[in-house]
PDB file of C-alpha atoms in Angstrom:
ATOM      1  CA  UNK U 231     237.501 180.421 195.586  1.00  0.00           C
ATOM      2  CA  UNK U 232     234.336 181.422 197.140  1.00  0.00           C
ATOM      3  CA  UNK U 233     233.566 181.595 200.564  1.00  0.00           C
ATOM      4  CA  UNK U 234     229.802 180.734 202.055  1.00  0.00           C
ATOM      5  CA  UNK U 235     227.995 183.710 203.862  1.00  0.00           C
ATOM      6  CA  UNK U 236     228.971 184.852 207.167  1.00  0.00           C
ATOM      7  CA  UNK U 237     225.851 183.628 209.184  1.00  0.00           C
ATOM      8  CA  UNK U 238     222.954 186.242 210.047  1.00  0.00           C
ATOM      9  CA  UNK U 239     222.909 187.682 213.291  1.00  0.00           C
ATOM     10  CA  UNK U 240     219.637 185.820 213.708  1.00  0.00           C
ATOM     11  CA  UNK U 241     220.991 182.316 213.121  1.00  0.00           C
ATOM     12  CA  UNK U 242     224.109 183.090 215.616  1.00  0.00           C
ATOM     13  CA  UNK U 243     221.494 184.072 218.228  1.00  0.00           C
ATOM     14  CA  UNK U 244     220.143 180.679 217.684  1.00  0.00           C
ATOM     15  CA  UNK U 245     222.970 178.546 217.553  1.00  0.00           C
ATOM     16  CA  UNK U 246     224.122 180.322 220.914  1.00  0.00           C
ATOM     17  CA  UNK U 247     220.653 180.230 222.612  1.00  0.00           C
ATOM     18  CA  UNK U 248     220.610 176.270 221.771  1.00  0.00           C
ATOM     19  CA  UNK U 249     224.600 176.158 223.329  1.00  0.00           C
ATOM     20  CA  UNK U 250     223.144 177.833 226.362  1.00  0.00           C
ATOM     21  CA  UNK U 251     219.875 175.935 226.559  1.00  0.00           C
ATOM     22  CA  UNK U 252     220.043 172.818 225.474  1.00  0.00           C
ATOM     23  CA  UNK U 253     218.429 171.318 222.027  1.00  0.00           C
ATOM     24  CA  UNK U 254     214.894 170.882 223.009  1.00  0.00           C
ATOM     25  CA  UNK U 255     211.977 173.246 223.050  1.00  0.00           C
ATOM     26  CA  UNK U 256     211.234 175.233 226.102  1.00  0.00           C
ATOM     27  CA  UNK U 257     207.240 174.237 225.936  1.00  0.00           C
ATOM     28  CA  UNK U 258     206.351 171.375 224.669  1.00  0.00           C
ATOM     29  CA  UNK U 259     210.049 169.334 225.363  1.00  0.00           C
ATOM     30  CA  UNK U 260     210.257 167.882 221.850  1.00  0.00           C
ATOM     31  CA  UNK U 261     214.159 167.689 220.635  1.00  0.00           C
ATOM     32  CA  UNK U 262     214.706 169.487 217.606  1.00  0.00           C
ATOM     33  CA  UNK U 263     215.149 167.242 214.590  1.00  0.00           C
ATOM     34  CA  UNK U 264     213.343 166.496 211.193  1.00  0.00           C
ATOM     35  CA  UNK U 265     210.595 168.231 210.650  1.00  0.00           C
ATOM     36  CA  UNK U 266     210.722 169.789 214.321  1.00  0.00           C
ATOM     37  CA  UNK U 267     212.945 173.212 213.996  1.00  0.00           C
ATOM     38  CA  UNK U 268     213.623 175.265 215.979  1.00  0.00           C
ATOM     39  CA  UNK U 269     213.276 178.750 216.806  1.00  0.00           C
ATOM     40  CA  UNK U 270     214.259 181.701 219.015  1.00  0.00           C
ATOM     41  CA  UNK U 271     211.219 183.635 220.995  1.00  0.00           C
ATOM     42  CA  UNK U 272     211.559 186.003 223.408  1.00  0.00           C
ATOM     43  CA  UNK U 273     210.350 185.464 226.893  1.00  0.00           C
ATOM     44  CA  UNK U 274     208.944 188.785 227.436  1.00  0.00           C
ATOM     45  CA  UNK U 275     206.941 189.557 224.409  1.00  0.00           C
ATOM     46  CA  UNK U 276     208.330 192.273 222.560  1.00  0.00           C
ATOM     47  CA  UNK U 277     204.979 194.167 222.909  1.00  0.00           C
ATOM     48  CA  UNK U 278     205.034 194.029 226.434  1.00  0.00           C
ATOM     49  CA  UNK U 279     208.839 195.756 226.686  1.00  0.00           C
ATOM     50  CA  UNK U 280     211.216 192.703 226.602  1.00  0.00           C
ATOM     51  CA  UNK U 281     214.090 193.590 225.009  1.00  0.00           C
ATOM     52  CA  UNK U 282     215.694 191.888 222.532  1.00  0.00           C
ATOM     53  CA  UNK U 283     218.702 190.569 224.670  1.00  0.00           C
ATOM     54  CA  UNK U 284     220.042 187.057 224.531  1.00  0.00           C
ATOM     55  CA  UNK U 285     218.629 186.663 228.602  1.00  0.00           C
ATOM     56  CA  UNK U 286     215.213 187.260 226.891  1.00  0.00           C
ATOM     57  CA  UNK U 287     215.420 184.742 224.371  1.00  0.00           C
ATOM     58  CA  UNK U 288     215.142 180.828 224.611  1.00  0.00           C
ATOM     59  CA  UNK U 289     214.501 177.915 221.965  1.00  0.00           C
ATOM     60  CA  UNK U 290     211.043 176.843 220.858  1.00  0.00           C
ATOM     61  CA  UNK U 291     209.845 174.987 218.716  1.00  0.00           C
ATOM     62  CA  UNK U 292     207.511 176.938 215.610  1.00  0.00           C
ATOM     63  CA  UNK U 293     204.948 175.163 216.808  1.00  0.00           C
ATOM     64  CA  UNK U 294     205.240 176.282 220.079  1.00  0.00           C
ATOM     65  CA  UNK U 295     205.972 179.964 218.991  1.00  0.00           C
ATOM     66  CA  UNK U 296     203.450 180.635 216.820  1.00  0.00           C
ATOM     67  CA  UNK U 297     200.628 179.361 219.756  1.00  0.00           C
ATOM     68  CA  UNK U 298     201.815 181.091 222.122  1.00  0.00           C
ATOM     69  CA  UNK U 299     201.736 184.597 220.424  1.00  0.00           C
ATOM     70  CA  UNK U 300     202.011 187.526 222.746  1.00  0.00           C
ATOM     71  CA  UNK U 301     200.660 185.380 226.329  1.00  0.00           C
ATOM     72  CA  UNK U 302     202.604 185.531 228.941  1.00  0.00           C
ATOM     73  CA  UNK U 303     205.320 183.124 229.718  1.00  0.00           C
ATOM     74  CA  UNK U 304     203.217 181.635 232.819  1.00  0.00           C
ATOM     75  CA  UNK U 305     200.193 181.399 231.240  1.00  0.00           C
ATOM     76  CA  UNK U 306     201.554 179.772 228.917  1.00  0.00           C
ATOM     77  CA  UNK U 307     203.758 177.218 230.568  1.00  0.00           C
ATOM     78  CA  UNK U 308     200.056 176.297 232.547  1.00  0.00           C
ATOM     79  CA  UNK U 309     198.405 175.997 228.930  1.00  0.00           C
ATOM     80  CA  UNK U 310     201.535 173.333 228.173  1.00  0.00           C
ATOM     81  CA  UNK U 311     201.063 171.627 231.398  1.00  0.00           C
ATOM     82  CA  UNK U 312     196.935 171.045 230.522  1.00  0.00           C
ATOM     83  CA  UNK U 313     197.772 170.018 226.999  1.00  0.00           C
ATOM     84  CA  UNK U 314     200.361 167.170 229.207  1.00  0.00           C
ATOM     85  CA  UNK U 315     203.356 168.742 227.317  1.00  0.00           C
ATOM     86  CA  UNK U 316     206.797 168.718 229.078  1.00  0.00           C
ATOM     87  CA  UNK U 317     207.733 172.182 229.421  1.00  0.00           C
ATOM     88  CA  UNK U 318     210.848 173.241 231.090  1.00  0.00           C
ATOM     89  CA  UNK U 319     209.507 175.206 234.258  1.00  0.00           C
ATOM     90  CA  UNK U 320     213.141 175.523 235.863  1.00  0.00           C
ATOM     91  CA  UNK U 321     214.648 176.531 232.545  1.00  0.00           C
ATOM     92  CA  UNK U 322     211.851 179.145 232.401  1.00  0.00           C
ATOM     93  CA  UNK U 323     212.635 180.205 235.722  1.00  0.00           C
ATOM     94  CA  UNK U 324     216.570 180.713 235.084  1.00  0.00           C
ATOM     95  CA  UNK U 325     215.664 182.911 231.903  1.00  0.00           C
ATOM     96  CA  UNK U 326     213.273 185.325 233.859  1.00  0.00           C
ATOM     97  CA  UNK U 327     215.851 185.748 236.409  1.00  0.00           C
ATOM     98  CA  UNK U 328     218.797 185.925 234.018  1.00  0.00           C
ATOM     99  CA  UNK U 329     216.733 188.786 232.621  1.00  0.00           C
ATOM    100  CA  UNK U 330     215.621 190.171 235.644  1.00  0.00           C
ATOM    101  CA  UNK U 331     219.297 190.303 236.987  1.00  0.00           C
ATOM    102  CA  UNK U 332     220.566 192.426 233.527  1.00  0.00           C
ATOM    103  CA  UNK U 333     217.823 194.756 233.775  1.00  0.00           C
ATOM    104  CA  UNK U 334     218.730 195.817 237.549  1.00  0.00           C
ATOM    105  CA  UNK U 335     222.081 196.212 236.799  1.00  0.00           C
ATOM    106  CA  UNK U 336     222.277 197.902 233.369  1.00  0.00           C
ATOM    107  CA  UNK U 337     218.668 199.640 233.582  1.00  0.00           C
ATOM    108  CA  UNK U 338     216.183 200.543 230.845  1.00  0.00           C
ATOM    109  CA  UNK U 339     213.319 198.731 230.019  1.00  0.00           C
ATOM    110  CA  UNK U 340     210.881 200.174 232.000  1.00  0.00           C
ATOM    111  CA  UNK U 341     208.096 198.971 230.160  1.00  0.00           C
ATOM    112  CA  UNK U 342     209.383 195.543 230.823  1.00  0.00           C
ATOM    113  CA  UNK U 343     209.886 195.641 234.755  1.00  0.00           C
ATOM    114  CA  UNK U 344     206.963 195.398 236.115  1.00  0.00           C
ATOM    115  CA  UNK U 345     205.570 192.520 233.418  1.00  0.00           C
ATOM    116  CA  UNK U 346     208.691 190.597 234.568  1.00  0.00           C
ATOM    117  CA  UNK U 347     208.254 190.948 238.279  1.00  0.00           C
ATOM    118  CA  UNK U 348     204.845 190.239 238.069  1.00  0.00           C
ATOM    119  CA  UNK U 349     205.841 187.056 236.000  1.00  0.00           C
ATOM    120  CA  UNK U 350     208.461 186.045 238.539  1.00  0.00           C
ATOM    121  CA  UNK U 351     205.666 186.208 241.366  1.00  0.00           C
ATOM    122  CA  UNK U 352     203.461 184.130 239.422  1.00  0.00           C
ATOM    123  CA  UNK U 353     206.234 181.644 238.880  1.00  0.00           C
ATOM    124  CA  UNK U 354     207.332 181.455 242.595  1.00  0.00           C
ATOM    125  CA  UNK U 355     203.960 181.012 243.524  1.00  0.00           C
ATOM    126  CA  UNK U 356     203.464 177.706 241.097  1.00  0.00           C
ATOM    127  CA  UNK U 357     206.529 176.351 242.508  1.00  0.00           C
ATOM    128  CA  UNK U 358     205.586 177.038 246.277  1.00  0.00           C
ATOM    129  CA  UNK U 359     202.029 176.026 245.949  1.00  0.00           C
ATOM    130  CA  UNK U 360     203.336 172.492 244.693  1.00  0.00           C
ATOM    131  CA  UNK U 361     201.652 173.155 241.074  1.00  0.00           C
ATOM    132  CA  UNK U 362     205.326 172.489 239.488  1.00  0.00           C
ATOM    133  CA  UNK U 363     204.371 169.045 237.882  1.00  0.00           C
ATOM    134  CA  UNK U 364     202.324 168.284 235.111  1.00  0.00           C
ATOM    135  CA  UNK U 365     198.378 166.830 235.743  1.00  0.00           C
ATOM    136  CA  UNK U 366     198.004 163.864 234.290  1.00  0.00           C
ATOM    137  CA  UNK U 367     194.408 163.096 232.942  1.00  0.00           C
ATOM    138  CA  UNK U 368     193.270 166.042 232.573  1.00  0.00           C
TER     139      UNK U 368
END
């Protein structure tokens, strides 16, 4: 009797990112099915500090992923908005903060600090100058 493979620790990072988040990419909103699969990518790139911690990691599509490359979570959920995509601004939020929140309690990652405040800033900022929804026609 054979058994099938334990999964990688990759796809069990996935499975549980989708549990936490929900089945739909963070960016662009599409629901992952068919020929739309999804991904894990870390919030904070990796060459900016982010760790790679389940708080720094949500669900994208490959699409989504691979665009984005190493810009910065913002700056790209802006790029999203002008391309009238339906990214997930609150879910966004929660992850830099979920992040933010491990980092100030366990430490480390002091490369990462200051790109993720700075992040957070920009974020609040969006949300308090009334810049949350998407522009339509443009």
């Amino acid at each position: 009797m054979s058994r099938s493979p334990a999964p990688s620790a990759r796809a069990q990072r996935l499975v549980t990112v989708l549990e936490r988040d929900g089945a739909t990419c963070i960016w662009c909103g599409r629901a992952f099915a068919g020929l739309v699969a999804p991904t894990t990518e870390h919030v904070v790139p990796r060459v900016k500090g982010g760790p790679s911690r389940l708080e720094n990691e949500v669900a994208a599509c490959r699409r989504c992923n691979a665009e984005r490359g190493h810009r910065g979570p913002v700056e790209w959920l802006e790029e999203c908005l002008r391309r009238n995509w339906r990214p997930d601004e609150a879910r966004l939020g929660r992850s830099l903060a979920a992040l933010a929140e491990v980092i100030a309690r366990e430490g480390g990652q002091r490369r990462a600090r200051p790109y993720l405040d700075a992040q957070l800033r920009r974020l609040r900022r969006r949300v308090r100058g009334g810049r949350s929804r998407p522009r339509v026609g443009s």
